[in-house]
Amino acid sequence: MRHRKPLCALACTALLTTLFTATGCGSSPSGDTPEPSPATTSPEDLCTALITKWGRQIYDSGKETYGDYQSMGLSNGQYMILRDTLDLARAERERQGAAAGRKLLTREARERCEKRYRHGQPSGGPWV
């Protein structure tokens, strides 16, 4: 009776190993390791997407509040970009209209995110 648990564990391990190998979860028959996904999002593209998403939502709502940057998934530096671009976009809306403000928000978000991530990650860690 006391030998049942180790024997059962060994049988389950053998079964799972067989299943993973048969379903492609193990290494391929040629011995090659699977390639990582070729599609990755660059830090500047991710920053731009986050800033424009939240920026448009806040801009179009007409609210002056920004919310909590962490609940938006932003770092402190990205939050500063959001605030600055929204201020510029709102001023542009007063001068040239809502569409001009939206264009400026998108353009400024792209430029500022590219500048922030021009050397890869920002200095001081990811949440700076």
PDB file of N, CA and C in Angstrom, residues 48-124:
ATOM      1  N   THR A  48       3.286  54.848 -27.167  1.00  0.00           N
ATOM      2  CA  THR A  48       2.414  55.657 -28.028  1.00  0.00           C
ATOM      3  C   THR A  48       0.979  55.154 -27.986  1.00  0.00           C
ATOM      4  N   ALA A  49       0.805  53.831 -28.041  1.00  0.00           N
ATOM      5  CA  ALA A  49      -0.544  53.256 -28.006  1.00  0.00           C
ATOM      6  C   ALA A  49      -1.247  53.580 -26.690  1.00  0.00           C
ATOM      7  N   LEU A  50      -0.522  53.461 -25.578  1.00  0.00           N
ATOM      8  CA  LEU A  50      -1.123  53.763 -24.282  1.00  0.00           C
ATOM      9  C   LEU A  50      -1.478  55.239 -24.150  1.00  0.00           C
ATOM     10  N   ILE A  51      -0.557  56.105 -24.553  1.00  0.00           N
ATOM     11  CA  ILE A  51      -0.786  57.550 -24.421  1.00  0.00           C
ATOM     12  C   ILE A  51      -1.949  57.989 -25.311  1.00  0.00           C
ATOM     13  N   THR A  52      -1.983  57.519 -26.555  1.00  0.00           N
ATOM     14  CA  THR A  52      -3.068  57.943 -27.450  1.00  0.00           C
ATOM     15  C   THR A  52      -4.414  57.363 -27.013  1.00  0.00           C
ATOM     16  N   LYS A  53      -4.419  56.134 -26.501  1.00  0.00           N
ATOM     17  CA  LYS A  53      -5.676  55.538 -26.046  1.00  0.00           C
ATOM     18  C   LYS A  53      -6.268  56.347 -24.900  1.00  0.00           C
ATOM     19  N   TRP A  54      -5.452  56.552 -23.857  1.00  0.00           N
ATOM     20  CA  TRP A  54      -5.952  57.304 -22.696  1.00  0.00           C
ATOM     21  C   TRP A  54      -6.128  58.780 -23.036  1.00  0.00           C
ATOM     22  N   GLY A  55      -5.242  59.317 -23.834  1.00  0.00           N
ATOM     23  CA  GLY A  55      -5.352  60.723 -24.208  1.00  0.00           C
ATOM     24  C   GLY A  55      -6.637  61.023 -24.958  1.00  0.00           C
ATOM     25  N   ARG A  56      -6.967  60.179 -25.930  1.00  0.00           N
ATOM     26  CA  ARG A  56      -8.216  60.386 -26.694  1.00  0.00           C
ATOM     27  C   ARG A  56      -9.435  60.225 -25.803  1.00  0.00           C
ATOM     28  N   GLN A  57      -9.388  59.234 -24.918  1.00  0.00           N
ATOM     29  CA  GLN A  57     -10.533  59.008 -24.037  1.00  0.00           C
ATOM     30  C   GLN A  57     -10.765  60.224 -23.136  1.00  0.00           C
ATOM     31  N   ILE A  58      -9.713  60.741 -22.555  1.00  0.00           N
ATOM     32  CA  ILE A  58      -9.845  61.905 -21.671  1.00  0.00           C
ATOM     33  C   ILE A  58     -10.193  63.153 -22.479  1.00  0.00           C
ATOM     34  N   TYR A  59      -9.512  63.333 -23.614  1.00  0.00           N
ATOM     35  CA  TYR A  59      -9.735  64.497 -24.474  1.00  0.00           C
ATOM     36  C   TYR A  59     -11.188  64.562 -24.953  1.00  0.00           C
ATOM     37  N   ASP A  60     -11.697  63.423 -25.439  1.00  0.00           N
ATOM     38  CA  ASP A  60     -13.062  63.392 -25.968  1.00  0.00           C
ATOM     39  C   ASP A  60     -14.125  63.497 -24.880  1.00  0.00           C
ATOM     40  N   SER A  61     -13.788  63.109 -23.642  1.00  0.00           N
ATOM     41  CA  SER A  61     -14.768  63.193 -22.560  1.00  0.00           C
ATOM     42  C   SER A  61     -14.976  64.638 -22.103  1.00  0.00           C
ATOM     43  N   GLY A  62     -13.984  65.497 -22.372  1.00  0.00           N
ATOM     44  CA  GLY A  62     -14.074  66.879 -21.942  1.00  0.00           C
ATOM     45  C   GLY A  62     -13.740  67.084 -20.481  1.00  0.00           C
ATOM     46  N   LYS A  63     -13.368  66.002 -19.800  1.00  0.00           N
ATOM     47  CA  LYS A  63     -13.029  66.113 -18.380  1.00  0.00           C
ATOM     48  C   LYS A  63     -11.611  66.643 -18.217  1.00  0.00           C
ATOM     49  N   GLU A  64     -11.399  67.317 -17.130  1.00  0.00           N
ATOM     50  CA  GLU A  64     -10.075  67.851 -16.833  1.00  0.00           C
ATOM     51  C   GLU A  64      -9.240  66.885 -15.996  1.00  0.00           C
ATOM     52  N   THR A  65      -9.881  65.853 -15.467  1.00  0.00           N
ATOM     53  CA  THR A  65      -9.155  64.913 -14.607  1.00  0.00           C
ATOM     54  C   THR A  65      -8.366  63.926 -15.449  1.00  0.00           C
ATOM     55  N   TYR A  66      -7.338  63.389 -14.841  1.00  0.00           N
ATOM     56  CA  TYR A  66      -6.475  62.435 -15.527  1.00  0.00           C
ATOM     57  C   TYR A  66      -6.639  61.027 -14.971  1.00  0.00           C
ATOM     58  N   GLY A  67      -6.937  60.872 -13.711  1.00  0.00           N
ATOM     59  CA  GLY A  67      -7.039  59.556 -13.104  1.00  0.00           C
ATOM     60  C   GLY A  67      -5.706  59.090 -12.541  1.00  0.00           C
ATOM     61  N   ASP A  68      -5.704  57.874 -12.070  1.00  0.00           N
ATOM     62  CA  ASP A  68      -4.516  57.275 -11.470  1.00  0.00           C
ATOM     63  C   ASP A  68      -3.670  56.629 -12.559  1.00  0.00           C
ATOM     64  N   TYR A  69      -2.422  57.047 -12.691  1.00  0.00           N
ATOM     65  CA  TYR A  69      -1.572  56.558 -13.766  1.00  0.00           C
ATOM     66  C   TYR A  69      -1.305  55.065 -13.665  1.00  0.00           C
ATOM     67  N   GLN A  70      -1.250  54.516 -12.467  1.00  0.00           N
ATOM     68  CA  GLN A  70      -1.001  53.085 -12.338  1.00  0.00           C
ATOM     69  C   GLN A  70      -2.202  52.263 -12.787  1.00  0.00           C
ATOM     70  N   SER A  71      -3.402  52.738 -12.537  1.00  0.00           N
ATOM     71  CA  SER A  71      -4.581  52.000 -12.998  1.00  0.00           C
ATOM     72  C   SER A  71      -4.702  52.054 -14.523  1.00  0.00           C
ATOM     73  N   MET A  72      -4.044  53.024 -15.140  1.00  0.00           N
ATOM     74  CA  MET A  72      -4.015  53.118 -16.599  1.00  0.00           C
ATOM     75  C   MET A  72      -2.903  52.248 -17.197  1.00  0.00           C
ATOM     76  N   GLY A  73      -2.043  51.716 -16.344  1.00  0.00           N
ATOM     77  CA  GLY A  73      -0.928  50.919 -16.831  1.00  0.00           C
ATOM     78  C   GLY A  73       0.240  51.756 -17.314  1.00  0.00           C
ATOM     79  N   LEU A  74       0.339  52.978 -16.809  1.00  0.00           N
ATOM     80  CA  LEU A  74       1.391  53.901 -17.233  1.00  0.00           C
ATOM     81  C   LEU A  74       2.476  54.022 -16.174  1.00  0.00           C
ATOM     82  N   SER A  75       3.679  54.285 -16.631  1.00  0.00           N
ATOM     83  CA  SER A  75       4.751  54.647 -15.704  1.00  0.00           C
ATOM     84  C   SER A  75       4.601  56.132 -15.382  1.00  0.00           C
ATOM     85  N   ASN A  76       5.364  56.608 -14.427  1.00  0.00           N
ATOM     86  CA  ASN A  76       5.328  58.025 -14.090  1.00  0.00           C
ATOM     87  C   ASN A  76       5.733  58.875 -15.298  1.00  0.00           C
ATOM     88  N   GLY A  77       6.784  58.451 -16.008  1.00  0.00           N
ATOM     89  CA  GLY A  77       7.236  59.191 -17.190  1.00  0.00           C
ATOM     90  C   GLY A  77       6.187  59.223 -18.292  1.00  0.00           C
ATOM     91  N   GLN A  78       5.517  58.096 -18.507  1.00  0.00           N
ATOM     92  CA  GLN A  78       4.450  58.052 -19.516  1.00  0.00           C
ATOM     93  C   GLN A  78       3.281  58.929 -19.091  1.00  0.00           C
ATOM     94  N   TYR A  79       3.004  58.955 -17.805  1.00  0.00           N
ATOM     95  CA  TYR A  79       1.925  59.796 -17.296  1.00  0.00           C
ATOM     96  C   TYR A  79       2.233  61.275 -17.533  1.00  0.00           C
ATOM     97  N   MET A  80       3.488  61.645 -17.378  1.00  0.00           N
ATOM     98  CA  MET A  80       3.870  63.035 -17.637  1.00  0.00           C
ATOM     99  C   MET A  80       3.687  63.360 -19.129  1.00  0.00           C
ATOM    100  N   ILE A  81       4.019  62.406 -19.995  1.00  0.00           N
ATOM    101  CA  ILE A  81       3.787  62.606 -21.439  1.00  0.00           C
ATOM    102  C   ILE A  81       2.296  62.794 -21.689  1.00  0.00           C
ATOM    103  N   LEU A  82       1.465  61.966 -21.069  1.00  0.00           N
ATOM    104  CA  LEU A  82       0.014  62.073 -21.231  1.00  0.00           C
ATOM    105  C   LEU A  82      -0.478  63.449 -20.798  1.00  0.00           C
ATOM    106  N   ARG A  83      -0.073  63.886 -19.646  1.00  0.00           N
ATOM    107  CA  ARG A  83      -0.525  65.192 -19.143  1.00  0.00           C
ATOM    108  C   ARG A  83      -0.080  66.332 -20.056  1.00  0.00           C
ATOM    109  N   ASP A  84       1.188  66.288 -20.469  1.00  0.00           N
ATOM    110  CA  ASP A  84       1.713  67.352 -21.340  1.00  0.00           C
ATOM    111  C   ASP A  84       1.011  67.372 -22.693  1.00  0.00           C
ATOM    112  N   THR A  85       0.813  66.192 -23.282  1.00  0.00           N
ATOM    113  CA  THR A  85       0.167  66.152 -24.603  1.00  0.00           C
ATOM    114  C   THR A  85      -1.296  66.579 -24.513  1.00  0.00           C
ATOM    115  N   LEU A  86      -1.962  66.214 -23.423  1.00  0.00           N
ATOM    116  CA  LEU A  86      -3.352  66.661 -23.253  1.00  0.00           C
ATOM    117  C   LEU A  86      -3.440  68.178 -23.092  1.00  0.00           C
ATOM    118  N   ASP A  87      -2.525  68.756 -22.355  1.00  0.00           N
ATOM    119  CA  ASP A  87      -2.511  70.213 -22.210  1.00  0.00           C
ATOM    120  C   ASP A  87      -2.329  70.894 -23.564  1.00  0.00           C
ATOM    121  N   LEU A  88      -1.396  70.363 -24.358  1.00  0.00           N
ATOM    122  CA  LEU A  88      -1.165  70.927 -25.693  1.00  0.00           C
ATOM    123  C   LEU A  88      -2.380  70.733 -26.601  1.00  0.00           C
ATOM    124  N   ALA A  89      -2.973  69.542 -26.541  1.00  0.00           N
ATOM    125  CA  ALA A  89      -4.132  69.248 -27.387  1.00  0.00           C
ATOM    126  C   ALA A  89      -5.333  70.121 -27.026  1.00  0.00           C
ATOM    127  N   ARG A  90      -5.527  70.362 -25.749  1.00  0.00           N
ATOM    128  CA  ARG A  90      -6.643  71.221 -25.327  1.00  0.00           C
ATOM    129  C   ARG A  90      -6.435  72.666 -25.782  1.00  0.00           C
ATOM    130  N   ALA A  91      -5.205  73.128 -25.706  1.00  0.00           N
ATOM    131  CA  ALA A  91      -4.912  74.478 -26.195  1.00  0.00           C
ATOM    132  C   ALA A  91      -5.126  74.555 -27.706  1.00  0.00           C
ATOM    133  N   GLU A  92      -4.726  73.515 -28.414  1.00  0.00           N
ATOM    134  CA  GLU A  92      -4.930  73.476 -29.870  1.00  0.00           C
ATOM    135  C   GLU A  92      -6.415  73.422 -30.214  1.00  0.00           C
ATOM    136  N   ARG A  93      -7.201  72.718 -29.417  1.00  0.00           N
ATOM    137  CA  ARG A  93      -8.648  72.660 -29.639  1.00  0.00           C
ATOM    138  C   ARG A  93      -9.259  74.049 -29.534  1.00  0.00           C
ATOM    139  N   GLU A  94      -8.788  74.848 -28.582  1.00  0.00           N
ATOM    140  CA  GLU A  94      -9.301  76.211 -28.430  1.00  0.00           C
ATOM    141  C   GLU A  94      -8.971  77.074 -29.653  1.00  0.00           C
ATOM    142  N   ARG A  95      -7.783  76.878 -30.217  1.00  0.00           N
ATOM    143  CA  ARG A  95      -7.348  77.682 -31.366  1.00  0.00           C
ATOM    144  C   ARG A  95      -7.887  77.169 -32.702  1.00  0.00           C
ATOM    145  N   GLN A  96      -7.817  75.841 -32.909  1.00  0.00           N
ATOM    146  CA  GLN A  96      -8.075  75.291 -34.245  1.00  0.00           C
ATOM    147  C   GLN A  96      -9.227  74.288 -34.330  1.00  0.00           C
ATOM    148  N   GLY A  97      -9.787  73.895 -33.192  1.00  0.00           N
ATOM    149  CA  GLY A  97     -10.892  72.942 -33.211  1.00  0.00           C
ATOM    150  C   GLY A  97     -10.486  71.564 -32.712  1.00  0.00           C
ATOM    151  N   ALA A  98     -11.510  70.712 -32.497  1.00  0.00           N
ATOM    152  CA  ALA A  98     -11.307  69.398 -31.876  1.00  0.00           C
ATOM    153  C   ALA A  98     -10.442  68.472 -32.722  1.00  0.00           C
ATOM    154  N   ALA A  99     -10.650  68.468 -34.031  1.00  0.00           N
ATOM    155  CA  ALA A  99      -9.871  67.572 -34.894  1.00  0.00           C
ATOM    156  C   ALA A  99      -8.386  67.918 -34.857  1.00  0.00           C
ATOM    157  N   ALA A 100      -8.070  69.204 -34.843  1.00  0.00           N
ATOM    158  CA  ALA A 100      -6.670  69.636 -34.782  1.00  0.00           C
ATOM    159  C   ALA A 100      -6.046  69.222 -33.441  1.00  0.00           C
ATOM    160  N   GLY A 101      -6.815  69.293 -32.388  1.00  0.00           N
ATOM    161  CA  GLY A 101      -6.325  68.869 -31.075  1.00  0.00           C
ATOM    162  C   GLY A 101      -6.028  67.380 -31.041  1.00  0.00           C
ATOM    163  N   ARG A 102      -6.900  66.565 -31.666  1.00  0.00           N
ATOM    164  CA  ARG A 102      -6.663  65.123 -31.725  1.00  0.00           C
ATOM    165  C   ARG A 102      -5.411  64.791 -32.526  1.00  0.00           C
ATOM    166  N   LYS A 103      -5.225  65.475 -33.639  1.00  0.00           N
ATOM    167  CA  LYS A 103      -4.019  65.243 -34.460  1.00  0.00           C
ATOM    168  C   LYS A 103      -2.763  65.590 -33.682  1.00  0.00           C
ATOM    169  N   LEU A 104      -2.802  66.704 -32.985  1.00  0.00           N
ATOM    170  CA  LEU A 104      -1.652  67.120 -32.197  1.00  0.00           C
ATOM    171  C   LEU A 104      -1.371  66.119 -31.080  1.00  0.00           C
ATOM    172  N   LEU A 105      -2.410  65.614 -30.429  1.00  0.00           N
ATOM    173  CA  LEU A 105      -2.240  64.636 -29.365  1.00  0.00           C
ATOM    174  C   LEU A 105      -1.522  63.390 -29.892  1.00  0.00           C
ATOM    175  N   THR A 106      -1.946  62.880 -31.029  1.00  0.00           N
ATOM    176  CA  THR A 106      -1.328  61.693 -31.626  1.00  0.00           C
ATOM    177  C   THR A 106       0.118  61.954 -32.011  1.00  0.00           C
ATOM    178  N   ARG A 107       0.358  63.082 -32.647  1.00  0.00           N
ATOM    179  CA  ARG A 107       1.715  63.427 -33.095  1.00  0.00           C
ATOM    180  C   ARG A 107       2.664  63.622 -31.909  1.00  0.00           C
ATOM    181  N   GLU A 108       2.220  64.370 -30.901  1.00  0.00           N
ATOM    182  CA  GLU A 108       3.054  64.615 -29.727  1.00  0.00           C
ATOM    183  C   GLU A 108       3.328  63.323 -28.946  1.00  0.00           C
ATOM    184  N   ALA A 109       2.319  62.468 -28.836  1.00  0.00           N
ATOM    185  CA  ALA A 109       2.518  61.192 -28.137  1.00  0.00           C
ATOM    186  C   ALA A 109       3.599  60.381 -28.834  1.00  0.00           C
ATOM    187  N   ARG A 110       3.535  60.296 -30.161  1.00  0.00           N
ATOM    188  CA  ARG A 110       4.528  59.541 -30.923  1.00  0.00           C
ATOM    189  C   ARG A 110       5.924  60.144 -30.732  1.00  0.00           C
ATOM    190  N   GLU A 111       6.041  61.442 -30.903  1.00  0.00           N
ATOM    191  CA  GLU A 111       7.355  62.093 -30.800  1.00  0.00           C
ATOM    192  C   GLU A 111       7.951  61.957 -29.400  1.00  0.00           C
ATOM    193  N   ARG A 112       7.137  62.173 -28.399  1.00  0.00           N
ATOM    194  CA  ARG A 112       7.647  62.115 -27.025  1.00  0.00           C
ATOM    195  C   ARG A 112       7.986  60.685 -26.601  1.00  0.00           C
ATOM    196  N   CYS A 113       7.213  59.723 -27.050  1.00  0.00           N
ATOM    197  CA  CYS A 113       7.522  58.325 -26.726  1.00  0.00           C
ATOM    198  C   CYS A 113       8.789  57.874 -27.459  1.00  0.00           C
ATOM    199  N   GLU A 114       8.950  58.292 -28.708  1.00  0.00           N
ATOM    200  CA  GLU A 114      10.180  57.947 -29.432  1.00  0.00           C
ATOM    201  C   GLU A 114      11.394  58.555 -28.741  1.00  0.00           C
ATOM    202  N   LYS A 115      11.261  59.781 -28.272  1.00  0.00           N
ATOM    203  CA  LYS A 115      12.368  60.426 -27.571  1.00  0.00           C
ATOM    204  C   LYS A 115      12.668  59.700 -26.257  1.00  0.00           C
ATOM    205  N   ARG A 116      11.634  59.332 -25.531  1.00  0.00           N
ATOM    206  CA  ARG A 116      11.805  58.661 -24.240  1.00  0.00           C
ATOM    207  C   ARG A 116      12.502  57.312 -24.384  1.00  0.00           C
ATOM    208  N   TYR A 117      12.193  56.586 -25.455  1.00  0.00           N
ATOM    209  CA  TYR A 117      12.725  55.234 -25.637  1.00  0.00           C
ATOM    210  C   TYR A 117      13.774  55.149 -26.736  1.00  0.00           C
ATOM    211  N   ARG A 118      14.402  56.233 -27.084  1.00  0.00           N
ATOM    212  CA  ARG A 118      15.368  56.234 -28.191  1.00  0.00           C
ATOM    213  C   ARG A 118      16.570  55.326 -27.938  1.00  0.00           C
ATOM    214  N   HIS A 119      16.876  55.044 -26.671  1.00  0.00           N
ATOM    215  CA  HIS A 119      18.002  54.162 -26.341  1.00  0.00           C
ATOM    216  C   HIS A 119      17.508  52.854 -25.719  1.00  0.00           C
ATOM    217  N   GLY A 120      16.301  52.452 -26.018  1.00  0.00           N
ATOM    218  CA  GLY A 120      15.727  51.245 -25.405  1.00  0.00           C
ATOM    219  C   GLY A 120      14.839  51.626 -24.250  1.00  0.00           C
ATOM    220  N   GLN A 121      15.180  51.169 -23.062  1.00  0.00           N
ATOM    221  CA  GLN A 121      14.391  51.466 -21.875  1.00  0.00           C
ATOM    222  C   GLN A 121      14.815  52.810 -21.284  1.00  0.00           C
ATOM    223  N   PRO A 122      13.900  53.519 -20.634  1.00  0.00           N
ATOM    224  CA  PRO A 122      14.264  54.778 -19.997  1.00  0.00           C
ATOM    225  C   PRO A 122      15.222  54.509 -18.841  1.00  0.00           C
ATOM    226  N   SER A 123      16.042  55.484 -18.549  1.00  0.00           N
ATOM    227  CA  SER A 123      16.948  55.317 -17.415  1.00  0.00           C
ATOM    228  C   SER A 123      16.160  55.391 -16.118  1.00  0.00           C
ATOM    229  N   GLY A 124      16.650  54.710 -15.107  1.00  0.00           N
ATOM    230  CA  GLY A 124      16.007  54.752 -13.804  1.00  0.00           C
ATOM    231  C   GLY A 124      14.966  53.665 -13.603  1.00  0.00           C
TER     232      GLY A 124
END
